[in-house]
Coordinates of C-alpha atoms in Angstrom, one line a residue:
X1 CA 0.0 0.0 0.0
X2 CA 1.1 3.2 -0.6
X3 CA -0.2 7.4 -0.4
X4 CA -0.3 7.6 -4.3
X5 CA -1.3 4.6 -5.5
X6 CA -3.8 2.8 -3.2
X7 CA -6.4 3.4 -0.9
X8 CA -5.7 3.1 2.6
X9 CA -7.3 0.4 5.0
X10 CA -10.3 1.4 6.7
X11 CA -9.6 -0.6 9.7
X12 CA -10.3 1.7 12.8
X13 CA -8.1 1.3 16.3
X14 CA -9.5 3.3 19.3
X15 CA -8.2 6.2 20.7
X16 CA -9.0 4.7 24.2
X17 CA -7.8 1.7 23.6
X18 CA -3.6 3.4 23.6
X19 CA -1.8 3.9 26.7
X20 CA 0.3 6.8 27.7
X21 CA 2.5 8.4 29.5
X22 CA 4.2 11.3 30.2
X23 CA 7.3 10.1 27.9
X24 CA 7.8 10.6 24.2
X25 CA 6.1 7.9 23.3
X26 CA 8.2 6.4 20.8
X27 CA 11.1 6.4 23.0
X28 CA 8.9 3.7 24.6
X29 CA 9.7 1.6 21.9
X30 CA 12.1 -1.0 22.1
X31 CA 16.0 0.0 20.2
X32 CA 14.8 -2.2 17.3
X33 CA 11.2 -0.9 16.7
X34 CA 12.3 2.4 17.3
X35 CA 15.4 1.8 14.0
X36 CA 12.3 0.2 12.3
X37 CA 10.4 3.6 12.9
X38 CA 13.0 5.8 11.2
X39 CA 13.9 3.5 8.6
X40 CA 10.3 3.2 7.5
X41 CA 10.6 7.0 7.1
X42 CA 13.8 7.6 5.3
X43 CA 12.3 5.1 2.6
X44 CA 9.1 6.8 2.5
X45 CA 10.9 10.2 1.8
X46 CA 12.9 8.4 -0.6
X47 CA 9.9 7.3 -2.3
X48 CA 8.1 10.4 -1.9
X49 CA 10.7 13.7 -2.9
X50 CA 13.1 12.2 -5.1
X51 CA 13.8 16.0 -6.6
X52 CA 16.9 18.1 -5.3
X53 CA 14.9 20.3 -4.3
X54 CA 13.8 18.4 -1.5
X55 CA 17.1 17.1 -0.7
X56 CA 17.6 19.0 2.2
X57 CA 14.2 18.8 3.8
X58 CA 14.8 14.5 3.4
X59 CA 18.0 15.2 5.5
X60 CA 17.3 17.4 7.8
X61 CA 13.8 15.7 8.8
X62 CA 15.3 12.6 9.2
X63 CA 18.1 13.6 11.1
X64 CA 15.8 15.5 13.7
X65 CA 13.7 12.2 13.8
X66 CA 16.5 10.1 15.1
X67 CA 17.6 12.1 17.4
X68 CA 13.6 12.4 18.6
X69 CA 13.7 8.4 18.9
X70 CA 17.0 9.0 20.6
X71 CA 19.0 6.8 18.2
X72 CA 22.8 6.5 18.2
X73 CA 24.1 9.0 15.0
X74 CA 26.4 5.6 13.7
X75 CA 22.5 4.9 12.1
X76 CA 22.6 7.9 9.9
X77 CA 25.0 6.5 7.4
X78 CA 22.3 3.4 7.3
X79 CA 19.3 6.1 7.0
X80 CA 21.2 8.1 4.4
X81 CA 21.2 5.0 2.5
X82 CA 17.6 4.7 2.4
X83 CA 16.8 8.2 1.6
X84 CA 19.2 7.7 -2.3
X85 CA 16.3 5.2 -2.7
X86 CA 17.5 1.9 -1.1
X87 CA 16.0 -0.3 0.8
X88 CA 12.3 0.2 -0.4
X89 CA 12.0 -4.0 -0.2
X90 CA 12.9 -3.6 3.5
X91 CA 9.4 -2.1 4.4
X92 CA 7.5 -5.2 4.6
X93 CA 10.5 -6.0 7.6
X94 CA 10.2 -2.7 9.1
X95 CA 6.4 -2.6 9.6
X96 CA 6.5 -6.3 10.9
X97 CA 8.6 -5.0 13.7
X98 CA 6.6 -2.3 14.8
X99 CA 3.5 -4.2 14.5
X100 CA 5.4 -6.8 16.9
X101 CA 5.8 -3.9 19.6
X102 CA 4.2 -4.2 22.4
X103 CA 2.9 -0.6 22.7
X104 CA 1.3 -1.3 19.7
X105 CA -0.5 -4.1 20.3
X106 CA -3.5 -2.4 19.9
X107 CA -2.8 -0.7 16.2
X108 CA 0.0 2.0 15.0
X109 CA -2.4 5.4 15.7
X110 CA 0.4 6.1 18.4
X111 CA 3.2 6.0 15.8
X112 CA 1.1 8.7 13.9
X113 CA 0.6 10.7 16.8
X114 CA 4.4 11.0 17.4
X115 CA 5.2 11.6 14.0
X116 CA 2.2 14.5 13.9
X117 CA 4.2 15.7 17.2
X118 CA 7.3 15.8 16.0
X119 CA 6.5 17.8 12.7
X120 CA 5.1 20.3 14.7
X121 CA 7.4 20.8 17.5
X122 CA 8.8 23.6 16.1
X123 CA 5.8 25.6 15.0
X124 CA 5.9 24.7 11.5
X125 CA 3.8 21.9 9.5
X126 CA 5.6 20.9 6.3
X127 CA 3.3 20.2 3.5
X128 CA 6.4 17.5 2.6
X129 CA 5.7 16.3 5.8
X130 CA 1.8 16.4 6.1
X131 CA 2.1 14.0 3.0
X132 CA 4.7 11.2 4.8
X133 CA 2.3 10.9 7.4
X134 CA -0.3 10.4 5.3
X135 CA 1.8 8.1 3.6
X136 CA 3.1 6.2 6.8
X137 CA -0.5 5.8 8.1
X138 CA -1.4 4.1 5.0
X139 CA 1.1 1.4 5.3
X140 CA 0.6 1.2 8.9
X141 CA -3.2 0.8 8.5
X142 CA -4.0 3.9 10.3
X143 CA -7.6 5.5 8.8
X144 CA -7.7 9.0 7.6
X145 CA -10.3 9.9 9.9
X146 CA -8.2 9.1 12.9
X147 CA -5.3 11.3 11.7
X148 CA -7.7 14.2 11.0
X149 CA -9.1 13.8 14.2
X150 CA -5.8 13.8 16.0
X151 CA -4.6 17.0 14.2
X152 CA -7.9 19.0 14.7
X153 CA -7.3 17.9 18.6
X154 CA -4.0 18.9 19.4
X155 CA -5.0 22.2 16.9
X156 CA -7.1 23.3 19.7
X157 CA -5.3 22.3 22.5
X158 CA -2.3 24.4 21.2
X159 CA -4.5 27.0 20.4
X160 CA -6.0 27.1 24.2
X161 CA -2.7 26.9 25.9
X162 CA -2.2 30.1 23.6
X163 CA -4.8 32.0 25.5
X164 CA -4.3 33.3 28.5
X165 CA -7.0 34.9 31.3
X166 CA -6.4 38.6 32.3
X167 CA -5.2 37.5 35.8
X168 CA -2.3 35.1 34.0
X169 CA -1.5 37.5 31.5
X170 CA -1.4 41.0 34.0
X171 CA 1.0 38.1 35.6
X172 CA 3.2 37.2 32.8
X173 CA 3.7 41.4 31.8
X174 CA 5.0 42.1 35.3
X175 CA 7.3 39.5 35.4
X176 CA 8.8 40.1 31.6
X177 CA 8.8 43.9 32.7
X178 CA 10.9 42.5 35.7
X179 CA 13.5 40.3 33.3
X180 CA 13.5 43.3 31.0
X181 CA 14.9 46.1 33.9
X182 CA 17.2 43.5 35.3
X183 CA 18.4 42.8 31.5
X184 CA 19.0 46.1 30.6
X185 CA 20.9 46.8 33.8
X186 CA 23.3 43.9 33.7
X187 CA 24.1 44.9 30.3
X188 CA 24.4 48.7 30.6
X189 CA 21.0 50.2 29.0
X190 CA 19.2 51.0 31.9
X191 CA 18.5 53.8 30.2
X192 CA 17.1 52.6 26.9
X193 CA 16.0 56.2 25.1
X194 CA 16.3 54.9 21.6
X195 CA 19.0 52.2 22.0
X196 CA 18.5 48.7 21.3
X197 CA 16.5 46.0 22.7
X198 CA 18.7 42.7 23.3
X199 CA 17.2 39.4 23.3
X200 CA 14.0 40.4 24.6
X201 CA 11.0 37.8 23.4
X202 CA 7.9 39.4 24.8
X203 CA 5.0 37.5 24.9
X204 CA 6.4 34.7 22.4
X205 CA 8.0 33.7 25.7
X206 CA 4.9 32.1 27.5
X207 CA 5.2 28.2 27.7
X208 CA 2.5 25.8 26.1
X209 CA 0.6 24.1 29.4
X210 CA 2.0 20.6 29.1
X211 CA -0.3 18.7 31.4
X212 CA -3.5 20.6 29.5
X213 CA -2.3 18.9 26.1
X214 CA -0.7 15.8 27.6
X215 CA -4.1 14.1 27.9
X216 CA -4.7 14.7 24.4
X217 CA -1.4 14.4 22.9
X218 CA -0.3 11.9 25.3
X219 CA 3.3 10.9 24.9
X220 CA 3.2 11.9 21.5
X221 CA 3.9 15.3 22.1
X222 CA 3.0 16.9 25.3
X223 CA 6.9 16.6 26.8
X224 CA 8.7 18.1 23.6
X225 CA 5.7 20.8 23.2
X226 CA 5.2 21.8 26.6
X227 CA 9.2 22.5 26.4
X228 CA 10.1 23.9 23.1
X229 CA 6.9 26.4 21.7
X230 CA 4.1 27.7 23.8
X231 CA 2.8 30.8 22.9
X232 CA 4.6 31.2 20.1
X233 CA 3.6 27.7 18.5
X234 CA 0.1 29.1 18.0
X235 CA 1.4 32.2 16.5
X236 CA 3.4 30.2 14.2
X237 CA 1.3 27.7 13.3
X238 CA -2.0 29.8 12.9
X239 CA -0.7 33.4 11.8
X240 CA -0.1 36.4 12.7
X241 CA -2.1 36.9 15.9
X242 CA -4.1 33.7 14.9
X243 CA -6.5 35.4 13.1
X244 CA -4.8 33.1 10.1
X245 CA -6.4 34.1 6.5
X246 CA -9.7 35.4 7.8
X247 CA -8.0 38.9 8.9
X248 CA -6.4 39.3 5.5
X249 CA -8.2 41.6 3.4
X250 CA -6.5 43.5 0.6
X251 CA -7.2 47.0 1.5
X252 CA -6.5 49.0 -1.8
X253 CA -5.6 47.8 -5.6
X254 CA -2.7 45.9 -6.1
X255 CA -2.1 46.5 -9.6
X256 CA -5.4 45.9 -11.6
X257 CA -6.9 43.5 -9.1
X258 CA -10.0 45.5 -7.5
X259 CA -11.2 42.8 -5.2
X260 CA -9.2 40.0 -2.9
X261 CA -10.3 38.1 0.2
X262 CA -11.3 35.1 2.0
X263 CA -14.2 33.9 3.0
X264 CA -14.5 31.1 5.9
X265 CA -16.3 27.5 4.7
X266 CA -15.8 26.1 7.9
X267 CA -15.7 27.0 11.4
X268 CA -12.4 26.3 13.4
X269 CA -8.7 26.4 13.7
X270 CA -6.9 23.3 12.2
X271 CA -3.5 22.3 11.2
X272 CA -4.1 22.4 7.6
X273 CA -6.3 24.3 5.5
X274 CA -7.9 24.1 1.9
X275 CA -8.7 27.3 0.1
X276 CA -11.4 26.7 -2.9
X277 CA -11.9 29.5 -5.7
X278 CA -14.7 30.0 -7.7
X279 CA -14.2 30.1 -11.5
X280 CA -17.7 32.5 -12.6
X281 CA -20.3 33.5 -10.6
X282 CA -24.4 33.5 -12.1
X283 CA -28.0 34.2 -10.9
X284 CA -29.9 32.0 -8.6
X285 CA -28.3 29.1 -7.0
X286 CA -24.5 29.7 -7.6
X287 CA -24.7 33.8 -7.2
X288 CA -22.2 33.6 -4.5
X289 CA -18.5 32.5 -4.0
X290 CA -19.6 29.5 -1.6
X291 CA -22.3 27.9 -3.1
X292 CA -20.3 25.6 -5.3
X293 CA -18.4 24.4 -2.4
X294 CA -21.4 23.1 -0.3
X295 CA -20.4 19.5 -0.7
X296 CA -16.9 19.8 -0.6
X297 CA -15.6 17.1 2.2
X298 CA -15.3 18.7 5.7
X299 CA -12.2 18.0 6.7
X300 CA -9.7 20.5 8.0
X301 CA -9.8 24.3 7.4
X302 CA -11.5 26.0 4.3
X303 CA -12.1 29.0 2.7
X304 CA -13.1 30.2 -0.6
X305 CA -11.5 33.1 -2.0
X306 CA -13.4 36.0 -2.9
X307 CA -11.6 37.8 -6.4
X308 CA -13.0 40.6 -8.6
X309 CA -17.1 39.4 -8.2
X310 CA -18.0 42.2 -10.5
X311 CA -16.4 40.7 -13.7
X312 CA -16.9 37.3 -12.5
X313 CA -20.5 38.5 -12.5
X314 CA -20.5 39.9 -16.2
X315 CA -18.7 36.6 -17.6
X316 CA -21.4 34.6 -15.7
X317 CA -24.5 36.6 -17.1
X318 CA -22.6 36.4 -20.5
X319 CA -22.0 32.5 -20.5
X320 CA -26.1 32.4 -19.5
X321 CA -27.4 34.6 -22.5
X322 CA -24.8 32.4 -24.6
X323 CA -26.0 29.0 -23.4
X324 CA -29.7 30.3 -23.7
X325 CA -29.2 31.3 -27.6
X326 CA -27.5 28.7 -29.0
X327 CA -29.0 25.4 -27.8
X328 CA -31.0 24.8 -31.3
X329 CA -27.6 26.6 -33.1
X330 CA -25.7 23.5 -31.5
X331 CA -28.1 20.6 -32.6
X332 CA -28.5 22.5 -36.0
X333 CA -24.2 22.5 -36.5
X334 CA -24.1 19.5 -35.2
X335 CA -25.9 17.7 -37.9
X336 CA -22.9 19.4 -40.4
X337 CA -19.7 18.7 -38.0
X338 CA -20.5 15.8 -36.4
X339 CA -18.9 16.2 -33.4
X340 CA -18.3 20.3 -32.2
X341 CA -15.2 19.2 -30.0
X342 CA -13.0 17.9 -32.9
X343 CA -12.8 20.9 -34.4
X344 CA -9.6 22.7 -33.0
X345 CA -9.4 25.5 -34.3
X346 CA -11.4 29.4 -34.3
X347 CA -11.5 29.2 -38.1
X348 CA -13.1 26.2 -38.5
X349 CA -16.3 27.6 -35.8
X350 CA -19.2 27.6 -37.4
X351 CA -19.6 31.6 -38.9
X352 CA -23.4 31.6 -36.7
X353 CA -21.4 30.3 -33.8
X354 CA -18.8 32.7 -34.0
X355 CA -21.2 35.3 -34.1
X356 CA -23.6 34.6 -31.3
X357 CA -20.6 34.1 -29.2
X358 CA -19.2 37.8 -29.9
X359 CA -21.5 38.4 -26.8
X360 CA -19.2 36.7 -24.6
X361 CA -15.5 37.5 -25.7
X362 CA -15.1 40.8 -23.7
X363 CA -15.8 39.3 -19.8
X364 CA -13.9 36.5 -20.7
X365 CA -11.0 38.3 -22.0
X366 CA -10.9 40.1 -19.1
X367 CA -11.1 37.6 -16.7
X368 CA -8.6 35.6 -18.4
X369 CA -6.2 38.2 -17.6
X370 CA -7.4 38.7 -14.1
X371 CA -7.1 35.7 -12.7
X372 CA -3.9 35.1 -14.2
X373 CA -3.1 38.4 -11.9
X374 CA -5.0 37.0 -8.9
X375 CA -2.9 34.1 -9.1
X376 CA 0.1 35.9 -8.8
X377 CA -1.2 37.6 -5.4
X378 CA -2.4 34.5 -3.9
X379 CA 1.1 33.4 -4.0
X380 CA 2.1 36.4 -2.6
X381 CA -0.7 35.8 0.9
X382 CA 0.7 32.2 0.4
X383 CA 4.6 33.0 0.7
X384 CA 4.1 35.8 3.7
X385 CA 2.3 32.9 5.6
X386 CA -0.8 34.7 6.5
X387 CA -2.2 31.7 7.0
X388 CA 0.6 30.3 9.0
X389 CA 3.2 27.8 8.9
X390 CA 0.5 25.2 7.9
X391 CA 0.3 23.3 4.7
X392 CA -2.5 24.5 2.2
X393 CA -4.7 22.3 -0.6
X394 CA -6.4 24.5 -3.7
X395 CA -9.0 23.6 -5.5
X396 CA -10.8 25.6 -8.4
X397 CA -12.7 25.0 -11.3
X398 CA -12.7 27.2 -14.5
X399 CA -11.3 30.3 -14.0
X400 CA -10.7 29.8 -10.2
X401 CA -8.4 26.7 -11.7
X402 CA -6.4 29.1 -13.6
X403 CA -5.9 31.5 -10.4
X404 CA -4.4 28.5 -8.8
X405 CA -2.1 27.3 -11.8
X406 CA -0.7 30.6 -12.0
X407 CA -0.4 31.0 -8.0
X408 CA 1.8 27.6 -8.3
X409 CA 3.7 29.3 -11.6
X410 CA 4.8 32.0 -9.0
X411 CA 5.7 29.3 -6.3
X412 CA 8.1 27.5 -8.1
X413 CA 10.9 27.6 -5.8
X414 CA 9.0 27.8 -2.4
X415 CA 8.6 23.9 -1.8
X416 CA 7.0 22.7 1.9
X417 CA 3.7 25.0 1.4
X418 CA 1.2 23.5 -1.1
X419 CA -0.5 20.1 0.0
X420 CA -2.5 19.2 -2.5
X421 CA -4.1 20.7 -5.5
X422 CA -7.0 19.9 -7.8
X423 CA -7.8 21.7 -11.1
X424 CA -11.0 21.2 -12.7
X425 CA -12.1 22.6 -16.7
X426 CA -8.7 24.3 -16.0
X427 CA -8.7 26.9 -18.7
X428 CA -4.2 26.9 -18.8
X429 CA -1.7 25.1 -20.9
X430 CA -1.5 21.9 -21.0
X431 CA 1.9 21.1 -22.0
X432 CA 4.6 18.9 -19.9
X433 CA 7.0 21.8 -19.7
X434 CA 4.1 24.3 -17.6
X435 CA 3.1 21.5 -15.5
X436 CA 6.6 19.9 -14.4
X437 CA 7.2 23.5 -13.4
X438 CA 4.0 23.2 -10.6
X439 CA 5.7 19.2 -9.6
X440 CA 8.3 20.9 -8.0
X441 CA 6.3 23.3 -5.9
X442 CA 3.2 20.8 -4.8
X443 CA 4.2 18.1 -2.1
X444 CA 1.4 16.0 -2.5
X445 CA -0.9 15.2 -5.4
X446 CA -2.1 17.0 -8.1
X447 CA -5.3 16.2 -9.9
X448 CA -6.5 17.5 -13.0
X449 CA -10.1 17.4 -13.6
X450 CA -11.2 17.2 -17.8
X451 CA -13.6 16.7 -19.8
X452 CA -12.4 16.1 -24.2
X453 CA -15.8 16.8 -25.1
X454 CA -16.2 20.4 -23.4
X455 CA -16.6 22.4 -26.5
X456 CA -17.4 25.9 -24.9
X457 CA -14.0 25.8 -22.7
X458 CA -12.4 24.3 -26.0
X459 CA -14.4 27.6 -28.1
X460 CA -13.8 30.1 -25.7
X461 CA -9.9 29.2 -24.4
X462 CA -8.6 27.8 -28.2
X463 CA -10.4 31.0 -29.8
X464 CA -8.5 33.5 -27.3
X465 CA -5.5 31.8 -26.5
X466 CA -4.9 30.1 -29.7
X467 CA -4.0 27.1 -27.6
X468 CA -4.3 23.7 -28.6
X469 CA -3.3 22.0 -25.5
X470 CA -6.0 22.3 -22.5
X471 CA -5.5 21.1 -19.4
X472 CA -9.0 21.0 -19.1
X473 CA -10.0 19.4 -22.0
X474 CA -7.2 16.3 -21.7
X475 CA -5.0 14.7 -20.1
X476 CA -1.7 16.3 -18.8
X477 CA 1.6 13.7 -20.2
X478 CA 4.0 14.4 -17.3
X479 CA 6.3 11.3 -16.0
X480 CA 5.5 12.5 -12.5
X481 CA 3.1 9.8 -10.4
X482 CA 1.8 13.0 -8.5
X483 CA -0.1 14.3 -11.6
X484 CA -3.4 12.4 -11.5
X485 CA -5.7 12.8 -14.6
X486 CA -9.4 12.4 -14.0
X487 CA -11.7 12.0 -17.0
X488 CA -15.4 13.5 -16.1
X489 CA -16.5 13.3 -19.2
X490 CA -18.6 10.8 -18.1
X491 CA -20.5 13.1 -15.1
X492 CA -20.9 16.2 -17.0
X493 CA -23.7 17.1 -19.0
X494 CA -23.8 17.0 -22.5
X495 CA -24.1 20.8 -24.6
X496 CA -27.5 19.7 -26.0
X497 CA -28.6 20.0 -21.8
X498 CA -27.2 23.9 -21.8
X499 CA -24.6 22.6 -19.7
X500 CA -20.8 22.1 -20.4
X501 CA -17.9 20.8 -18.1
X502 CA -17.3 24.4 -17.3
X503 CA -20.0 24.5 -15.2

């Protein structure tokens, strides 16, 4: 079994069922299991971030792990080894040993604790790393749910050992106001005027409530947390202040973007997010930026983001009066072409076609070029971690895909960030060379969402761009096993219903 190309098991272990204590919890683990722990690792991030890019994340993260498990360092020669890609045959060894342990006699969710606790220790959760542990819990049999579960928990147990009552923090200013004269007289700036402040944290300095998390986190966290963060885990972690992505709100134009924020799906503070963005807005049901993610999977963090609703509005109204006037035009043509989607080129439109459609060529133009612009400044949000050191998942369909392929253009060196991503009736180049420029930049999987006979994204995108390859129309030909190509032609309406894939 494994993250990218098989299901995971949907056997569930109980949380009550797990013992803890006080201790790390894998250090609980006998010298062997513990070996078999971080070996399982290094060939997972073998398997998983092969680039050079990632070559010093694979390093570094497996060297802070075995000195978590409190292995010798004459192992990291061994572990180095596994990260160049050896040992992948020795898994099958590895997991029998840790399913012999005795701690985990009752299932592995305890392994998955501690490796959630250790990628978060120092206020930061690598997308890179989000992914292993998905990865690890599949071949240790651990569900989904129970990971999601654990994170949302130890979320908001880090987020309540953030706050503090009045009484605590009236507390906490007198003493720092206390270290702070003592500082500054030992070092000769008793008088500070306008002189600098050395070493002084402030309120990042507050510790995390151990014993508050420990019955959450159990061993899995609560001794290396309640040491190493507090305070300033949450601030990491969630954002600036914690207000995370909801206080963002651009406050003038950034270039010719007129409109930019976010909008909360779900309630909550998590340790990972999803942002979804609209591609068209329309009367009735789907008149606002949520409505199409309704029945998007509740798991985690997520917002949509709100972008330029007037034009969105226009190109919606336009696509409407379009539809509307050319349902008998398209069962008419039909009867000459055959089939509308094999023709590839603006020429060959039908000339009644071409003109019916003149209705729509302005809004679209224009929010070709906009969201191509939006993109840019979501990467922007994304790289000043307003939403914190968290990893992120996009998803968009239509024009809200293209925001997101040209937020992940803009990425292409910033690795560790983006989760996930799925593009649907992606409107963007489908060559090899645009999309094994986003491989480097997503951790996880990408999935692109087409449909080959969508012939008013083929009309509207081929016609303006004088593009031939679509993402959104077929499949993308990278040698990368993290590109995922879904056909929906299948589930999506034909043209003679008034309704394309781009809808």
């Amino acid at each position: 079994v494994n993250y990218y190309d098989s299901p995971c098991s949907t056997r569930i272990y109980s949380p009550q069922t797990v013992m803890f204590s006080t201790e790390i919890i894998s250090r609980q683990l006998t010298e062997q299991g513990r070996f078999a722990y971080a070996a399982l690792c290094g060939v997972s991030l073998g398997q998983l971030f092969t680039g050079p890019e990632n070559s010093t994340f694979r390093e570094q993260y497996l060297q802070g792990l075995v000195h978590w498990l409190d292995l010798d360092e004459s192992v990291m020669p061994v572990m180095g080894a596994f990260l160049s890609g050896l040992g992948c045959e020795g898994s099958d060894t590895f997991l029998t040993i840790l399913q012999a342990e005795p701690l985990l006699a009752a299932g592995a969710t305890p392994i998955i604790q501690d490796l959630v606790s250790f990628s978060v220790k120092d206020g930061q959760y690598d997308a890179r790393s989000r992914v292993l542990i998905r990865h690890v819990s599949c071949l240790l049999r651990v569900s989904p749910q129970q990971l999601e579960e654990f994170e949302e928990t130890l979320g908001e147990k880090l987020r309540e050992a953030g706050e503090e009552s009045e009484e605590e923090s009236s507390r906490r200013r007198r003493k720092e106001r206390g270290r702070k004269l003592r500082r500054y007289l030992l070092i000769g700036l008793a008088t500070v005027g306008g002189g600098t402040v050395i070493g002084v944290t402030g309120g990042l300095a507050a510790p995390l409530v151990a014993a508050g998390a420990g019955a959450v986190i159990g061993a899995g966290g609560a001794a290396a947390l309640g040491s190493a963060t507090g305070i300033a885990i949450m601030a990491s972690l969630f954002g600036a202040a914690g207000a995370g992505l909801t206080g963002y709100k651009m406050n003038k134009c950034v270039g010719a973007i007129e409109e930019f924020e976010f909008l909360p799906l779900s309630s909550g503070k998590h340790l990972h997010l999803t942002i979804a963005v609209t591609g068209w807005l329309c009367s009735g049901k789907y008149s606002s930026f949520q409505a199409p993610w309704c029945s998007l999977g509740e798991c985690g963090e997520q917002y949509c983001l709100v972008w330029e609703s007037r034009f969105l509005r226009d190109l919606g109204s336009a696509m409407a009066s379009l539809l509307d006037g050319l349902v008998s035009m398209v069962a008419q043509e039909a009867l000459k072409y055959t089939v509308l989607s094999g023709i590839v080129t603006a020429l060959t439109w039908p000339a009644s076609l071409l003109a019916a459609a003149s209705v729509i060529d302005n809004p679209w133009c224009v929010c070709l070029s906009r969201s191509a612009e939006v993109g840019k400044h979501l990467a922007q949000v994304l790289r000043s971690r307003q939403q914190g050191k968290r990893p992120v998942s996009l998803i968009g369909f239509s024009l809200g895909a293209r925001v997101i392929y040209f937020c992940l253009q803009e990425l292409a060196n910033d690795q560790g960030m983006v989760e996930d991503v799925v593009l649907l009736g992606a409107p963007v180049d489908g060559s090899e060379k645009a999309w094994e420029r986003m491989t480097r930049v997503v951790a996880g999987k990408i999935v692109n969402g087409y449909c080959r006979g969508d012939w008013l994204l083929g009309f509207l995108y081929r016609s303006s761009a004088a593009q031939l390859s679509v993402a959104g129309l077929q499949p993308i030909n990278v040698q990368d096993r993290r590109v995922i190509n879904v056909d929906l032609s299948s589930v999506v309406k034909k043209p003679h219903q008034k309704v394309s894939a781009y809808s």
